[in-house]
PDB file of C-alpha atoms in Angstrom:
ATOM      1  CA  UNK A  19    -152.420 -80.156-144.701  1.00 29.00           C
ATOM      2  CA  UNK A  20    -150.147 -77.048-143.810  1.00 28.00           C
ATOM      3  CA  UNK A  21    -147.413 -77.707-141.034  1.00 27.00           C
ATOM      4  CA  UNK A  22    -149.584 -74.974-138.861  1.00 29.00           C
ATOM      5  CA  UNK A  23    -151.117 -78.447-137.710  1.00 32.00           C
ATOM      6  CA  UNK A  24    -148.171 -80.089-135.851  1.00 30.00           C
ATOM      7  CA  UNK A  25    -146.259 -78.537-132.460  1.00 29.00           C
ATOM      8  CA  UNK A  26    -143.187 -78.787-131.672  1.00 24.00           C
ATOM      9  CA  UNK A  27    -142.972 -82.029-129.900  1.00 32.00           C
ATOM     10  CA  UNK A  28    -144.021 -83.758-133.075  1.00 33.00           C
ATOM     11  CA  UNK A  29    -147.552 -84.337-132.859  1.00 33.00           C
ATOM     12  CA  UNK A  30    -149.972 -83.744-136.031  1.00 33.00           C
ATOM     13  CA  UNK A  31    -153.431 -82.489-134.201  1.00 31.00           C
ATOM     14  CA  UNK A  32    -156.168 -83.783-136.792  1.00 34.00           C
ATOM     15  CA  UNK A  33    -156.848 -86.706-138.487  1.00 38.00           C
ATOM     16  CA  UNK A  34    -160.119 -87.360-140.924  1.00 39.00           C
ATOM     17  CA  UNK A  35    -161.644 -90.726-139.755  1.00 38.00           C
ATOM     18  CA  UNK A  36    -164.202 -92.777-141.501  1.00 36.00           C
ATOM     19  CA  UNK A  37    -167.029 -93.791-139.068  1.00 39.00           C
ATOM     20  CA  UNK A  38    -168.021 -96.475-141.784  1.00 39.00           C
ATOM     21  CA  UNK A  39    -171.432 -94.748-142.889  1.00 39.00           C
ATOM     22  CA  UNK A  40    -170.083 -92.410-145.100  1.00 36.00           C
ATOM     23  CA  UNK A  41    -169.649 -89.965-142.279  1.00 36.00           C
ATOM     24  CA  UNK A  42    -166.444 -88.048-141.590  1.00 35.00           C
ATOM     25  CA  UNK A  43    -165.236 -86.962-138.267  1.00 38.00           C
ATOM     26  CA  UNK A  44    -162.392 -85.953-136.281  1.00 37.00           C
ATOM     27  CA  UNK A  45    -159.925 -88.431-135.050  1.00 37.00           C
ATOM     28  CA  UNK A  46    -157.213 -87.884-132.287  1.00 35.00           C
ATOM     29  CA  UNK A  47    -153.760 -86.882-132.194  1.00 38.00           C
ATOM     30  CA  UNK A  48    -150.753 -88.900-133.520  1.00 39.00           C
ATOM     31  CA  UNK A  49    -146.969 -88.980-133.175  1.00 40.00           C
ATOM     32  CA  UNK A  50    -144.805 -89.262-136.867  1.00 40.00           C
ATOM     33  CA  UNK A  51    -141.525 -89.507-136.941  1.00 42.00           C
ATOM     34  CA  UNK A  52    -139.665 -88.255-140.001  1.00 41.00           C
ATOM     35  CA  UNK A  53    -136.579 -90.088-142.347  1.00 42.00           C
ATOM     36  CA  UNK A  54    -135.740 -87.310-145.346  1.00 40.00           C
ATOM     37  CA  UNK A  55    -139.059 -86.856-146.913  1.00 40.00           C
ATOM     38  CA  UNK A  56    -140.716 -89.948-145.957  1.00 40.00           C
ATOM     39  CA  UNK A  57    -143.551 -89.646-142.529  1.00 39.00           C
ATOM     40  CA  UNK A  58    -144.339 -92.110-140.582  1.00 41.00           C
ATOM     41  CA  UNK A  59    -146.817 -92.071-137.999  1.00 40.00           C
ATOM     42  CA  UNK A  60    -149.183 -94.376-135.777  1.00 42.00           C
ATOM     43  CA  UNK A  61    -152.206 -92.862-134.124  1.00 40.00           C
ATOM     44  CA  UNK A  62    -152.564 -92.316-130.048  1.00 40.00           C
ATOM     45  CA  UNK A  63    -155.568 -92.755-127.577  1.00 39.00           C
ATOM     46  CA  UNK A  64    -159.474 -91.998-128.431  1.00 39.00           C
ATOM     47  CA  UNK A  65    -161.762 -94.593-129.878  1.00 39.00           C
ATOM     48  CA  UNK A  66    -158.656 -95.555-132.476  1.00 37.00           C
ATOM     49  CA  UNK A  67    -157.226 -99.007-131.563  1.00 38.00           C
ATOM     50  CA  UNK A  68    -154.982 -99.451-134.434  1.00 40.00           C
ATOM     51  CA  UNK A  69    -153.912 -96.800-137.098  1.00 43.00           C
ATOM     52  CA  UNK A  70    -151.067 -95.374-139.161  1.00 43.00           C
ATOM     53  CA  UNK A  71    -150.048 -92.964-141.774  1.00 43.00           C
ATOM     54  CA  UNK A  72    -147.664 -92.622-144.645  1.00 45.00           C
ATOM     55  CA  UNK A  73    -146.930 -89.577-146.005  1.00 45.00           C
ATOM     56  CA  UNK A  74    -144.010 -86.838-147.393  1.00 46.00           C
ATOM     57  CA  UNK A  75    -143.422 -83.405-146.011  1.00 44.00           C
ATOM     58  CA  UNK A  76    -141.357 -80.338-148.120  1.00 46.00           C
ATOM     59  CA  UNK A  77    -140.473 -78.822-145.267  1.00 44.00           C
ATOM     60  CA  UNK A  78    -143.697 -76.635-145.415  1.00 42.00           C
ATOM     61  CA  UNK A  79    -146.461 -78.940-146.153  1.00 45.00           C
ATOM     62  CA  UNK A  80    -147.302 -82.251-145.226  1.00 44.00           C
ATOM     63  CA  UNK A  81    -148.240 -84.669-148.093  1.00 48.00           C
ATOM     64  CA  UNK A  82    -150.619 -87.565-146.603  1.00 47.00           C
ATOM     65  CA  UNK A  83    -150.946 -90.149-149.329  1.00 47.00           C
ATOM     66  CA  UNK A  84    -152.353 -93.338-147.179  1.00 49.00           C
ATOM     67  CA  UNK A  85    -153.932 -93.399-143.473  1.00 52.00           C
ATOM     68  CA  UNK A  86    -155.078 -96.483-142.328  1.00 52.00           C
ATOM     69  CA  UNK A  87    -157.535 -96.785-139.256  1.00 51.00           C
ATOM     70  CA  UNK A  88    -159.125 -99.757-137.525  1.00 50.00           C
ATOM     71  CA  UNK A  89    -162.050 -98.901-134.650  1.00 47.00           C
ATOM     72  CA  UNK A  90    -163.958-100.756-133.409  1.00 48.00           C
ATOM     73  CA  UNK A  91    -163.720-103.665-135.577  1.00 50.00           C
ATOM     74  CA  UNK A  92    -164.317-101.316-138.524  1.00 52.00           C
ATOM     75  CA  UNK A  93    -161.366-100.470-140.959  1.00 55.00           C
ATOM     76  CA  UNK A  94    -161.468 -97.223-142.405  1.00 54.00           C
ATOM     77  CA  UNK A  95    -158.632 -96.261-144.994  1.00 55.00           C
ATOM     78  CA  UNK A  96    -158.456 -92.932-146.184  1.00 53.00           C
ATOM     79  CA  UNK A  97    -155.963 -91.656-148.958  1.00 49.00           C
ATOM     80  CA  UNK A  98    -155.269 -88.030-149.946  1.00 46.00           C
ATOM     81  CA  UNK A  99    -155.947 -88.145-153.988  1.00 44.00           C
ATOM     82  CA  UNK A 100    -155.548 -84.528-155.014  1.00 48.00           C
ATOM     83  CA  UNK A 101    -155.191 -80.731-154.044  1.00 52.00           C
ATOM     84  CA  UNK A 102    -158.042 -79.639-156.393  1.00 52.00           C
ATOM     85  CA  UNK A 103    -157.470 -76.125-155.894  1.00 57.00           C
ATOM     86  CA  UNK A 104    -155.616 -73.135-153.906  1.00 57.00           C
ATOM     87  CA  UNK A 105    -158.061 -70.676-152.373  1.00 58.00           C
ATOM     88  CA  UNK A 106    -156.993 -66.868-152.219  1.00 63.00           C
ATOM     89  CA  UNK A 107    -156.463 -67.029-148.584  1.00 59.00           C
ATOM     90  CA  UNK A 108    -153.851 -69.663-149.125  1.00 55.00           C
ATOM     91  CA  UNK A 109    -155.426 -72.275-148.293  1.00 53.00           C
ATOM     92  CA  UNK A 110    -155.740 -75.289-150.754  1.00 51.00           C
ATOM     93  CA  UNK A 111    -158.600 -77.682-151.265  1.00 55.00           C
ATOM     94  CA  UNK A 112    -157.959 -81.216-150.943  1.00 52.00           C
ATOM     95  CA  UNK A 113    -160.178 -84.182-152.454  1.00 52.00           C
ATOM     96  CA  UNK A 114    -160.460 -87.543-150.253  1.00 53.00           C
ATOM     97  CA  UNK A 115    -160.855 -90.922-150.779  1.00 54.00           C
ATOM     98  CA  UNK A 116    -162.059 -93.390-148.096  1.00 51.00           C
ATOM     99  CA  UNK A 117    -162.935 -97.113-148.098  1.00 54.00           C
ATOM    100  CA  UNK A 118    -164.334 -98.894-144.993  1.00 51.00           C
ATOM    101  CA  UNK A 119    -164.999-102.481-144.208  1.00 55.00           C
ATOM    102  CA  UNK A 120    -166.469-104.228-141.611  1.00 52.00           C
ATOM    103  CA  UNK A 121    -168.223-108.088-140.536  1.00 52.00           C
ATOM    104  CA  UNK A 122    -171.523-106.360-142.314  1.00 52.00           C
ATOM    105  CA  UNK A 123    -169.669-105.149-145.863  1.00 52.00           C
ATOM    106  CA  UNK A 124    -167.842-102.759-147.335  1.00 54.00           C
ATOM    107  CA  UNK A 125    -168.340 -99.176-148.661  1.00 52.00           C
ATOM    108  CA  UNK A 126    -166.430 -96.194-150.111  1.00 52.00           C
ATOM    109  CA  UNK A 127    -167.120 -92.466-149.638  1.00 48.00           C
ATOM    110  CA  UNK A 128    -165.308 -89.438-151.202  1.00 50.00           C
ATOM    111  CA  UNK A 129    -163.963 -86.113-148.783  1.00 48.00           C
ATOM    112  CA  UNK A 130    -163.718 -82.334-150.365  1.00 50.00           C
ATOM    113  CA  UNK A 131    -161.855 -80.777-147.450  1.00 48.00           C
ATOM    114  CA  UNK A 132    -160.208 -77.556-146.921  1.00 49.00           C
ATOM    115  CA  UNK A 133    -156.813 -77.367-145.723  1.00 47.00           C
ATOM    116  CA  UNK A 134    -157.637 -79.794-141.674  1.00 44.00           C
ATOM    117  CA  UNK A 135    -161.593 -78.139-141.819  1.00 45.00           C
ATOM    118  CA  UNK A 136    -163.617 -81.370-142.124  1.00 42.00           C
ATOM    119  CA  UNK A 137    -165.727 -81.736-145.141  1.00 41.00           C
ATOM    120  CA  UNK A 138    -168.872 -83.785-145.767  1.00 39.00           C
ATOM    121  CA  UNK A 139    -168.754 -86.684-148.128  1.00 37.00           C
ATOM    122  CA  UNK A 140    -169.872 -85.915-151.181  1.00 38.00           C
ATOM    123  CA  UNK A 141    -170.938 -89.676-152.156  1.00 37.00           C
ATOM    124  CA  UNK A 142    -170.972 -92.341-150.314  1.00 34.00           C
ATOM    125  CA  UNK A 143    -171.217 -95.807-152.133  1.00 35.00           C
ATOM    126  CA  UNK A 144    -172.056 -98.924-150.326  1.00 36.00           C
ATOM    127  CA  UNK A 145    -170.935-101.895-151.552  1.00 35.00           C
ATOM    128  CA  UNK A 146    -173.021-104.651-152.417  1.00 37.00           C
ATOM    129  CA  UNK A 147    -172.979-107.411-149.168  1.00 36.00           C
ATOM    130  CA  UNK A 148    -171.185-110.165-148.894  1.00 39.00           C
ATOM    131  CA  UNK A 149    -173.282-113.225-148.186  1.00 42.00           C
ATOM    132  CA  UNK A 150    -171.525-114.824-144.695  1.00 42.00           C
ATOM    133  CA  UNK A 151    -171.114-118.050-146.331  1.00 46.00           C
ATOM    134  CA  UNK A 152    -169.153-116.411-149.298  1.00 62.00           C
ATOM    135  CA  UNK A 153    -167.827-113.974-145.924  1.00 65.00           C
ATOM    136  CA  UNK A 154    -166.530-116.887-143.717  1.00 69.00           C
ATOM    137  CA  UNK A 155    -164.820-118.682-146.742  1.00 80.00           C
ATOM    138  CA  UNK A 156    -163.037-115.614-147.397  1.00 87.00           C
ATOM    139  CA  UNK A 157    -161.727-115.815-144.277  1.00 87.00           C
ATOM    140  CA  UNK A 158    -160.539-118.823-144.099  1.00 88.00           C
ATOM    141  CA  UNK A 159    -158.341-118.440-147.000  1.00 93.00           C
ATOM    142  CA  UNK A 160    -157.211-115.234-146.254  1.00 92.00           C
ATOM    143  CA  UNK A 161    -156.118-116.593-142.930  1.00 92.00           C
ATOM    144  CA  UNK A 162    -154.454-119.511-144.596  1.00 94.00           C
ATOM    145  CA  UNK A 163    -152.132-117.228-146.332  1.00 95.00           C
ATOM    146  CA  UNK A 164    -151.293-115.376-142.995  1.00 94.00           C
ATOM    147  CA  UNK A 165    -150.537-118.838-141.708  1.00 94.00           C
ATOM    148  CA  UNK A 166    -148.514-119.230-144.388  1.00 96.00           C
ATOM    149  CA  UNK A 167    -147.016-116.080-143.798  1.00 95.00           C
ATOM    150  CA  UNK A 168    -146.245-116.742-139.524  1.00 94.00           C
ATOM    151  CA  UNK A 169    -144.501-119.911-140.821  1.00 95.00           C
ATOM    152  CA  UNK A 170    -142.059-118.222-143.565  1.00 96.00           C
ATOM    153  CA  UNK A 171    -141.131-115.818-140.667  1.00 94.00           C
ATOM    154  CA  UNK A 172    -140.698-118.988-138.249  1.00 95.00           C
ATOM    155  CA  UNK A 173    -137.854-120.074-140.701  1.00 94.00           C
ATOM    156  CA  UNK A 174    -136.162-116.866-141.204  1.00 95.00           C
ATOM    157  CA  UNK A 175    -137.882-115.550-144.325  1.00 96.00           C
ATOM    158  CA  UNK A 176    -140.148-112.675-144.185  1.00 94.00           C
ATOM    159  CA  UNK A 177    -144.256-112.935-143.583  1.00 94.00           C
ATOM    160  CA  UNK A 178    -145.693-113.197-146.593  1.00 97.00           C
ATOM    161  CA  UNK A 179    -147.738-115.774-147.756  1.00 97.00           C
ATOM    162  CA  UNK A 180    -150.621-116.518-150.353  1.00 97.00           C
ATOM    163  CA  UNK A 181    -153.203-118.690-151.704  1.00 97.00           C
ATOM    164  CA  UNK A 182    -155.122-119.031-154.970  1.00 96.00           C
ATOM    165  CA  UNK A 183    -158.606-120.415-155.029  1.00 94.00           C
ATOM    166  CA  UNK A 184    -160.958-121.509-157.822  1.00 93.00           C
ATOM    167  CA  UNK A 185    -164.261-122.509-157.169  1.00 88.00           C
ATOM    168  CA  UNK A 186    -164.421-122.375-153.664  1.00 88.00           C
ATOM    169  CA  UNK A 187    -160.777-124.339-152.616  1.00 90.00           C
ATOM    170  CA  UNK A 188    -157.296-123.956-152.661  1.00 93.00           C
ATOM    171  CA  UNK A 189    -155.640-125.010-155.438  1.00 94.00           C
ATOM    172  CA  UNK A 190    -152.032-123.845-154.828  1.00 95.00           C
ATOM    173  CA  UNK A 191    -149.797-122.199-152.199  1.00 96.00           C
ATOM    174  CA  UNK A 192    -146.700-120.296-151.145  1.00 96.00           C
ATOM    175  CA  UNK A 193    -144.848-118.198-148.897  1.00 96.00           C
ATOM    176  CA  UNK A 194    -141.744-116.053-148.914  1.00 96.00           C
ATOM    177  CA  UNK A 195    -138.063-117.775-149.125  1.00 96.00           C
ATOM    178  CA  UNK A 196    -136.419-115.547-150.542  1.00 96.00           C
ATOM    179  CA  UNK A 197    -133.554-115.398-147.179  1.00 95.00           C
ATOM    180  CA  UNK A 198    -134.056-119.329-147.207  1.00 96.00           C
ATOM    181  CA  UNK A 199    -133.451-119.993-151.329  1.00 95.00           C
ATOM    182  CA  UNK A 200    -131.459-117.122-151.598  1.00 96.00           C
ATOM    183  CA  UNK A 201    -133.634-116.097-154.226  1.00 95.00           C
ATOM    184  CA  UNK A 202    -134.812-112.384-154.849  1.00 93.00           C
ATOM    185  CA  UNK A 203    -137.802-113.877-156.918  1.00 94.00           C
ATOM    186  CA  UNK A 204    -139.048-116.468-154.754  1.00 96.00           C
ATOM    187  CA  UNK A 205    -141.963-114.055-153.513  1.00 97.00           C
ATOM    188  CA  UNK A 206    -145.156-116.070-153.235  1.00 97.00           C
ATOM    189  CA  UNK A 207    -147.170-113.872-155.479  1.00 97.00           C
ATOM    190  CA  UNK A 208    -144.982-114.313-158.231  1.00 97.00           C
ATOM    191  CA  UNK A 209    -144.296-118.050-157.524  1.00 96.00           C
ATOM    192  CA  UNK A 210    -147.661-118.725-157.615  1.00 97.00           C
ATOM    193  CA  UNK A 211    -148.481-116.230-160.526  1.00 97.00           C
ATOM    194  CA  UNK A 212    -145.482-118.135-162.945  1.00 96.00           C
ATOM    195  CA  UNK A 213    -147.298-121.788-161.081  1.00 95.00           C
ATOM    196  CA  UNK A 214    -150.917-120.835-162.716  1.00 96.00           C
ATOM    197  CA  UNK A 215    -149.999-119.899-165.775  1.00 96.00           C
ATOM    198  CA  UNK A 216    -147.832-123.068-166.831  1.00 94.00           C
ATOM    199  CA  UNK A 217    -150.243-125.061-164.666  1.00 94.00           C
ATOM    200  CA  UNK A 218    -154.174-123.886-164.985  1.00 94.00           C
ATOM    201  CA  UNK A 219    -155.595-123.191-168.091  1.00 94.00           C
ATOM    202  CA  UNK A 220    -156.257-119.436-169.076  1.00 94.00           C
ATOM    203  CA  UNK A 221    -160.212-120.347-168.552  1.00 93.00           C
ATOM    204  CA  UNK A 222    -159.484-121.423-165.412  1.00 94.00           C
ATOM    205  CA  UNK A 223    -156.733-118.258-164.267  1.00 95.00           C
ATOM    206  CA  UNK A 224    -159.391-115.985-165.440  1.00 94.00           C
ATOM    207  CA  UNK A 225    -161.975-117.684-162.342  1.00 93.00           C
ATOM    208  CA  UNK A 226    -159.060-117.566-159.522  1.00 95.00           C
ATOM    209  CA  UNK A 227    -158.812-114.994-156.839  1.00 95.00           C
ATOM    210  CA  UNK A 228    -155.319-115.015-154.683  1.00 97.00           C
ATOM    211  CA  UNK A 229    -155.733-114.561-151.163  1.00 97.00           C
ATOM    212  CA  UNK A 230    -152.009-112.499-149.780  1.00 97.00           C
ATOM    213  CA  UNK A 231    -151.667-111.491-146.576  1.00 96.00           C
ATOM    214  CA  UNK A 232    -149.846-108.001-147.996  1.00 94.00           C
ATOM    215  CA  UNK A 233    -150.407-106.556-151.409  1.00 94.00           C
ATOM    216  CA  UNK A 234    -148.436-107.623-153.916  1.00 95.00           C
ATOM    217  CA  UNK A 235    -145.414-105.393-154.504  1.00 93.00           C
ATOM    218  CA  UNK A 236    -144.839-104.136-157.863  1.00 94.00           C
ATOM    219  CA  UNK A 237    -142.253-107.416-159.364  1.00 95.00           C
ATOM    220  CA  UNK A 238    -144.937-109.809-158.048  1.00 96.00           C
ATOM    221  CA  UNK A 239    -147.898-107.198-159.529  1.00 96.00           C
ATOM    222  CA  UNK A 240    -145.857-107.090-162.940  1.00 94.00           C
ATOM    223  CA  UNK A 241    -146.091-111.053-163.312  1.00 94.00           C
ATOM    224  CA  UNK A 242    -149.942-111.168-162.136  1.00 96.00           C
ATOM    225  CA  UNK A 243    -150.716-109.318-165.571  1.00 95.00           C
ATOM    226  CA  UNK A 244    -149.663-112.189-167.774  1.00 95.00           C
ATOM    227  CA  UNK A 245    -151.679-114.684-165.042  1.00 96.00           C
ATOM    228  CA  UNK A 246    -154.854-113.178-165.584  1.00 96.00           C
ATOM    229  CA  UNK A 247    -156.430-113.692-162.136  1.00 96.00           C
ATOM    230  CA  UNK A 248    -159.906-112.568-161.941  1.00 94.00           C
ATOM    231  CA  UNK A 249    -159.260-111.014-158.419  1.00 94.00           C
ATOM    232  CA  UNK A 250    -156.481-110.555-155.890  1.00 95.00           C
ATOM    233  CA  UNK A 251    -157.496-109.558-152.202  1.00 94.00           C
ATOM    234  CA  UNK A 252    -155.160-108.334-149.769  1.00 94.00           C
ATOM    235  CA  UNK A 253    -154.807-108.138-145.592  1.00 93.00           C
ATOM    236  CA  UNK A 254    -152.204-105.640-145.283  1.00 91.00           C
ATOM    237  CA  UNK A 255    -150.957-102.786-148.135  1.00 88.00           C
ATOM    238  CA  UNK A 256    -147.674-101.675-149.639  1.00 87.00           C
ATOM    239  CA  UNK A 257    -147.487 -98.312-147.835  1.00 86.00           C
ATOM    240  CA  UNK A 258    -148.649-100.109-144.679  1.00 85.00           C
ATOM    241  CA  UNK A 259    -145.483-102.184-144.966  1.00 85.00           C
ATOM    242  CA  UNK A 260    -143.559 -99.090-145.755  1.00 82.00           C
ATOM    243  CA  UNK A 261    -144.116 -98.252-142.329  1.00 81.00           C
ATOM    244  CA  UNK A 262    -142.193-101.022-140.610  1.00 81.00           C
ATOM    245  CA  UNK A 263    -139.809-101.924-143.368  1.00 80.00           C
ATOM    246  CA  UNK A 264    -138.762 -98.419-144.363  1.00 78.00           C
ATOM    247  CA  UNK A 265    -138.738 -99.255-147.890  1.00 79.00           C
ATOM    248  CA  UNK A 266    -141.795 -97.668-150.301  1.00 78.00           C
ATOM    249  CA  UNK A 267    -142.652 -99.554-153.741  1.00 77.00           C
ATOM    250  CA  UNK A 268    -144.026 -96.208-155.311  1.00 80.00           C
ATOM    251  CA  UNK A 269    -146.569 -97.968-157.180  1.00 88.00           C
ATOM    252  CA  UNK A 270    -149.433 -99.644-156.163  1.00 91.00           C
ATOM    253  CA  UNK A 271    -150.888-103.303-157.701  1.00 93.00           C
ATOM    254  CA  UNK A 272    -154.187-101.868-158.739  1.00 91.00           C
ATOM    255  CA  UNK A 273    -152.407 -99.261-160.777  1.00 92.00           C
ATOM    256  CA  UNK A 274    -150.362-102.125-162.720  1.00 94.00           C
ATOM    257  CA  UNK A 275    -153.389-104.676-162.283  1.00 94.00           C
ATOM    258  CA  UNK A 276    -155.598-102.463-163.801  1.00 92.00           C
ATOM    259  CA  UNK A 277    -157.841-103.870-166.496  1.00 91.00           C
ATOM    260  CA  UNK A 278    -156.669-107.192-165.833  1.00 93.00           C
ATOM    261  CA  UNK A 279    -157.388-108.161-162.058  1.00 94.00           C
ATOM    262  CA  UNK A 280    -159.802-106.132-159.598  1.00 91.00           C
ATOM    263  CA  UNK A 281    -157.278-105.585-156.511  1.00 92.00           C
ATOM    264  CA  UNK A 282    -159.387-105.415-152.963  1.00 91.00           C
ATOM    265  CA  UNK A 283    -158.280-104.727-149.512  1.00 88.00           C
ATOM    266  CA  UNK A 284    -157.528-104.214-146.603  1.00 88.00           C
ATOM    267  CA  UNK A 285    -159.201-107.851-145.740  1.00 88.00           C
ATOM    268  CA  UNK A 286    -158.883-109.908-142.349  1.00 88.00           C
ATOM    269  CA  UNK A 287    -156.371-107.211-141.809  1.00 86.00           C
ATOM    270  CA  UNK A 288    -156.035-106.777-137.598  1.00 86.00           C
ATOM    271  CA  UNK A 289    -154.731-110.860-137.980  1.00 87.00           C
ATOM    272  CA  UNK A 290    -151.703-109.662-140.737  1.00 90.00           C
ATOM    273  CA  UNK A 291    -151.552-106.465-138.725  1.00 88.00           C
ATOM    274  CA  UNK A 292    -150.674-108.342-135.308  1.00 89.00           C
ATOM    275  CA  UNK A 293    -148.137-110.648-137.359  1.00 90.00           C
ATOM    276  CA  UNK A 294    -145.730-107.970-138.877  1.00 87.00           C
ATOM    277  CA  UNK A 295    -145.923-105.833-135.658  1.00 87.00           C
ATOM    278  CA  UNK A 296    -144.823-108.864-134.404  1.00 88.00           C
ATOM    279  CA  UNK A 297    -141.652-109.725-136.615  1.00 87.00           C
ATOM    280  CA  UNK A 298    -140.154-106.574-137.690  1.00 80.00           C
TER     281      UNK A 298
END
């Protein structure tokens, strides 16, 4: 996106939305604020009730790498993949990637767009439909582990918190204490990750899905590999965190979980939302 889009008082003037049917459509205005290279921005007025960016600027062009929207109970999450080409004019050609999810399923859709002009989606996948019994148990453990999360904040460590669950219940638990233990490692993905594999049996690791109210940051990712989960769903991202905590991992847990455990989210994610808006 060229810096033609912003004015002067520091407001970018587009944003690609996902309505959640594979259809793309303006958004509304949003004030970033800059550190070095690293953008940070949260999205004003319209139909948007929640939404924020992450992105880097040159000093001539703005970079967006993650943008994160929630309307109307929908979550769409867009992230800028590639400039495919420049055009002779200047201009370059950008190819988008967008997920949605809402209380009726999921679904992905992909955005050729030129320079801020809005594209169409050139393929929009549905996902298959959760059935609301498998929904609502989702749920529940996914807001177990932001529980989990509010009460490692409550006693001065940060909110993170995670379950795993095989065949339907919990078999294990943990939040953050790192401040509390004075422990760098004691993140509950990790904890729970080094747990399962001198606990469950490989059979067993390989049929577990970890519920974490944020997405596993790249130390915790690094020691899901040897667990062998068969899933790990998140509420909140890394470059989501970014955004309040200033600090960004780089790499993302599907890139290091890849081939070993499918990575999903955002998931329950306006609950974890509230809770970090709330603490830092």
């Amino acid at each position: 996106m060229a810096t033609d889009g912003i004015d002067m008082d520091g407001r970018v003037l587009r944003a690609v939305s996902n309505d959640g049917d594979g259809t793309v459509s303006d958004a509304t205005t949003f004030r970033f604020e800059q550190e070095r290279d690293l953008i940070q921005a949260r999205y004003e007025g319209g139909e948007i009730r929640r939404g924020f960016l992450v992105g880097r600027s040159d000093g001539e062009t703005l970079d967006f790498r993650y943008t994160h929207l929630t309307v109307e109970g929908e979550t769409a999450t867009g992230r800028s993949v590639d400039v495919v080409d420049r055009l002779p004019d200047g201009r370059v050609r950008l190819h988008e990637e967008w997920s949605w999810d809402s209380k009726e399923g999921s679904g992905t859709s992909v955005l050729e767009e030129i320079d801020g002009e809005d594209g169409d989606p050139t393929d929009h996948k549905p996902h298959p439909m959760p059935q609301p019994s498998s929904r609502m148990n989702e749920e529940r453990f996914m807001r177990r582990a932001i529980e989990l999360a509010r009460e490692a904040a409550e006693r001065g460590d940060n909110p993170f918190g995670s379950v795993l669950v095989h065949d339907g219940e919990i078999v294990m638990e943990d939040s953050n204490r790192v401040a509390t233990e004075d422990d760098i490692r004691r993140h509950p993905e990790l904890t729970l990750a080094r747990l399962a594999v001198r606990e469950l049996d490989p059979e067993i690791r390989s049929e577990t899905t970890m519920y974490t109210s944020t997405e596993p940051c790249p130390m915790c990712a690094g020691g899901m590999v040897y667990a062998g989960f068969d899933r790990v769903v998140y509420a909140t991202s890394g470059p989501e965190i970014a955004a309040f905590t200033g600090h960004d991992p780089g790499v993302r847990a599907a890139e290091i979980l890849d081939g070993v455990t499918e990575v999903e989210g955002p998931f329950c994610h306006e609950a974890a939302l509230a809770l970090h808006e709330s603490v830092w």
